[in-house]
C-alpha positions in Angstrom: -4.9 16.4 -15.0 -3.9 14.4 -18.0 -6.4 11.9 -19.4 -3.9 10.1 -21.6 -3.3 6.3 -21.6 -1.3 5.4 -18.6 1.8 3.3 -19.0 2.1 0.9 -16.1 4.7 -1.3 -17.8 7.5 -2.6 -15.6 10.5 -0.8 -17.0 8.6 2.4 -17.5 7.6 2.8 -13.9 11.0 1.8 -12.5 12.7 4.3 -14.8 10.3 7.0 -13.7 11.0 6.5 -10.0 14.7 6.4 -10.6 14.4 10.1 -11.7 13.1 11.2 -8.3 15.3 13.1 -5.9 14.9 15.0 -2.7 14.2 18.1 -4.8 11.5 16.5 -6.9 8.4 18.8 -6.9 5.0 17.1 -6.4 2.0 19.2 -7.5 -1.4 18.5 -6.1 -3.7 18.6 -9.2 -6.9 17.4 -7.5 -8.2 16.9 -4.0 -11.5 15.0 -4.0 -13.6 14.2 -1.0 -14.6 10.6 -0.8 -18.4 10.0 -0.5 -17.9 7.2 2.0 -16.2 6.7 5.4 -12.6 5.8 4.5 -11.9 5.0 8.2 -8.1 4.1 8.3 -7.1 3.7 4.6 -4.3 1.3 3.8 -4.2 0.6 0.1 -5.4 1.9 -3.2 -5.1 0.5 -6.7 -6.5 1.1 -10.2 -8.9 -1.5 -11.6 -11.0 -1.9 -14.7 -12.7 1.1 -16.3 -10.5 3.5 -14.3 -12.2 2.5 -11.0 -10.2 2.8 -7.9 -10.3 0.3 -5.0 -9.4 1.5 -1.4 -8.7 -1.0 1.4 -9.4 0.3 4.9 -9.6 -0.7 8.5 -12.6 0.4 10.6 -11.2 0.3 14.2 -13.9 -0.3 16.8 -11.5 -1.0 19.7 -7.9 0.3 19.7 -5.0 -2.1 20.5 -3.4 -1.6 23.9 0.3 -2.3 24.7 1.2 -4.9 27.3 3.6 -4.1 30.1 5.5 -7.2 29.0 4.8 -9.6 26.1 1.8 -11.8 26.4 1.9 -15.1 24.4 4.6 -13.4 22.3 2.6 -10.3 21.4 3.5 -6.7 22.5 -0.2 -5.6 22.4 -3.8 -6.7 22.3 -5.4 -7.4 18.9 -8.1 -4.8 19.2 -11.3 -5.1 17.3 -12.5 -3.8 13.9 -13.8 -4.6 10.5 -11.9 -4.6 7.1 -13.4 -3.1 4.0 -12.6 -2.6 0.3 -14.4 0.4 -1.2 -14.9 1.1 -4.9 -14.7 4.7 -6.1 -13.8 6.8 -9.1 -11.9 10.0 -9.8 -14.9 11.9 -8.5 -14.9 10.1 -5.1 -18.3 8.4 -5.7 -19.3 5.5 -3.5 -19.6 2.7 -6.1 -19.5 -0.4 -3.9 -18.1 -2.0 -0.8 -17.2 -5.5 0.4 -16.0 -6.8 3.8 -12.8 -8.8 4.4 -11.3 -10.5 7.4 -12.6 -12.6 10.3 -12.4 -12.2 14.1 -9.2 -10.4 15.1 -8.0 -10.5 11.5 -9.5 -7.2 10.4 -6.7 -4.9 9.1 -6.3 -4.9 5.3 -3.0 -3.7 3.9 -1.6 -2.5 0.6 -3.5 -4.1 -2.3 -2.9 -4.9 -6.0 -4.8 -5.6 -9.2 -3.2 -8.1 -11.5 -5.5 -7.6 -14.5 -8.0 -10.2 -13.2 -8.3 -10.1 -9.4 -7.7 -7.7 -6.5 -5.2 -9.2 -4.0 -6.1 -8.0 -0.5 -3.9 -9.1 2.5 -5.8 -8.8 5.9 -4.0 -9.2 9.2 -4.2 -8.7 12.9 -3.3 -5.1 13.8 0.0 -6.1 15.5 3.4 -7.4 14.5 4.3 -11.1 14.3 0.7 -12.1 14.0 -1.3 -13.8 11.2 -2.9 -12.9 7.9 -5.5 -14.0 5.4 -4.8 -13.2 1.7 -8.0 -12.7 -0.4 -8.7 -12.6 -4.1 -11.6 -10.2 -4.9 -13.4 -10.0 -8.2 -13.3 -6.3 -9.2 -16.7 -6.4 -10.9 -18.8 -8.6 -8.6 -16.8 -8.0 -5.4 -16.9 -11.7 -4.7 -14.3 -12.5 -2.0 -12.3 -15.8 -2.1 -9.7 -16.8 0.4 -6.4 -17.5 -1.4 -4.2 -18.6 1.6 -3.3 -18.0 5.2 0.1 -17.1 6.7 1.5 -16.9 10.2 2.8 -13.4 10.1 1.5 -9.9 9.5 1.4 -9.1 5.8 1.1 -5.4 5.4 1.1 -5.1 1.6 1.1 -7.4 -1.4 1.6 -7.2 -5.2 1.4 -9.8 -8.0 4.0 -10.0 -10.7 2.0 -10.3 -14.0 5.0 -12.0 -15.7 5.9 -14.7 -13.2 2.5 -14.9 -11.4 4.3 -14.8 -8.0 3.1 -12.7 -5.1 5.5 -10.3 -3.4 4.7 -9.0 0.1 6.0 -7.0 3.0 5.6 -7.7 6.7 4.9 -5.3 9.6 7.0 -2.2 8.9 8.3 -3.8 5.7 11.1 -5.3 7.7 10.9 -8.5 5.6 10.2 -9.1 2.0 8.3 -12.3 1.1 7.6 -14.2 -2.1 4.7 -16.6 -2.5 3.1 -18.7 -5.2 -0.5 -17.9 -5.9 -1.7 -20.7 -3.6 0.4 -19.4 -0.7 3.6 -21.4 -0.8 6.5 -19.3 0.6 9.4 -19.4 -1.8 11.6 -16.6 -0.6 12.2 -14.4 2.5 14.8 -11.7 2.9 15.3 -8.8 5.3 14.8 -5.2 4.0 18.2 -3.6 3.8 16.8 0.0 4.3 15.8 1.4 7.6 14.8 5.0 6.7 11.2 4.5 5.8 8.7 1.6 6.4 7.0 0.7 3.1 3.5 -0.6 3.3 2.0 0.0 -0.2 3.7 -1.3 -3.3 3.2 -1.5 -7.1 4.4 -4.5 -9.1 7.3 -3.5 -11.3 8.3 -6.9 -12.6 11.9 -8.0 -13.3 12.4 -8.8 -9.6 11.4 -5.3 -8.5 8.6 -3.5 -6.5 8.0 0.2 -6.3 7.0 0.9 -2.7 5.9 4.0 -0.7 5.5 4.7 3.0 6.6 6.7 6.0 8.6 6.6 9.2 8.2 8.9 12.2 11.2 10.4 14.0 11.1 12.1 17.4 11.7 15.9 17.5 13.5 17.6 20.3 11.0 18.3 23.1 7.7 16.9 21.9 6.2 15.7 18.6 7.5 13.7 15.7 8.6 14.4 12.2 7.1 12.2 9.5 9.4 11.3 6.6 7.6 9.9 3.5 9.4 8.0 0.8 9.3 6.1 -2.5 11.7 3.3 -3.4 12.6 0.8 -6.1 13.1 -2.5 -4.2 15.1 -5.5 -5.4 13.0 -8.4 -4.1 15.8 -11.1 -4.3 18.3 -9.2 -2.2 16.1 -6.9 -0.2 18.2 -4.0 -1.3 16.8 -0.5 -2.1 18.1 0.3 -5.6 16.8 3.9 -5.5 14.9 5.9 -3.0 13.7 9.5 -2.6 12.0 11.4 0.2 8.5 12.8 0.0 7.5 15.8 2.1 4.2 17.0 0.5 1.5 17.2 3.1 -2.3 16.7 3.1 -4.7 19.3 4.4 -4.6 17.5 7.7 -0.8 17.8 7.8 0.1 14.2 7.0 2.8 13.3 4.5 0.9 12.1 1.4 2.6 8.7 1.5 1.3 8.1 5.0 -1.3 5.5 4.0 -2.8 4.4 0.7 -0.8 5.2 -2.5 -0.9 4.1 -6.1 1.6 5.1 -8.7 1.4 5.1 -12.5 3.2 6.7 -15.4 1.4 8.8 -18.0 3.9 9.8 -20.7 6.3 12.4 -19.2 4.3 12.5 -16.0 4.5 10.3 -12.8 1.1 10.3 -11.1 0.3 9.5 -7.5 -3.1 8.7 -6.1 -3.0 9.0 -2.3 -5.5 8.7 0.6 -3.4 9.7 3.6 -6.0 10.9 6.1 -8.5 8.9 8.2 -12.2 9.7 8.2 -15.1 8.2 10.0 -17.8 9.9 7.9 -18.4 10.6 4.2 -16.3 13.5 2.9 -13.8 13.4 5.8 -11.1 11.7 3.7 -9.8 12.9 0.4 -8.4 11.3 -2.7 -5.4 13.4 -3.6 -3.9 13.3 -7.1 -0.4 14.5 -7.4 1.9 14.7 -10.5 5.6 15.4 -11.1 7.2 15.9 -14.6 9.7 13.4 -16.0 12.6 14.1 -18.2 12.1 13.0 -21.8 14.3 10.1 -22.9 17.6 10.9 -24.4 17.8 10.9 -28.2 19.6 8.0 -29.7 
């Protein structure tokens, strides 16, 4: 695994993702057990001093579908607790903080803007409600930023404009907020192949998002299709997308849950925590890399 300085600049990451195709090879370079219970991981991002932050939902009572909608909901809220864990490349348990309240216990995809972690936490059902938190990466102090009457499944902050860009349940809508929670833009996602839940800020009106969708197989079972995309926030259009089929040891597509992407020279690196785990060592931080073509000579 390279230890060079990572280039997370806007144009660099977008250009890297635009090189991906259905034939792109992803090589697993590390598979590290996490020394804490990752429960149901949802987001991962890189913070100061190469620390990693993992958002996760500890489910204590599963949601149950209603026979017909009740108060506009298709299922019960269930019960649980939301957490943000701090770790490193070795999977060490460096810290933990709780987020959420009551039935709002499901953190989503998270982002670090150079100062704060942004952690959306919602009810575990569509068309519900969310609380967006700012978390200090060093002290883990949690501050409520704003509330919103819909399920926010992932959020990023554009370091240039200061705006927050978010996705709803299944990434069916793309939202833009000011830092204090004023909704300034809403548009429908134009792609229906993959539901994106974890994104990386790409600036210039773009996000780079990852996720999965499950398709029924003939007979029984499902096929999980993973994907990575460059998303135009203004229009909701997918400007480039590529499938991901690499599996974890448990058989899940690596983009199933928490993913963070960064560019390191001629390498695109992915940190993924796809598998649930109720005890230490049951979930793994998977590091994958794929080579990038060098820039064309002038």
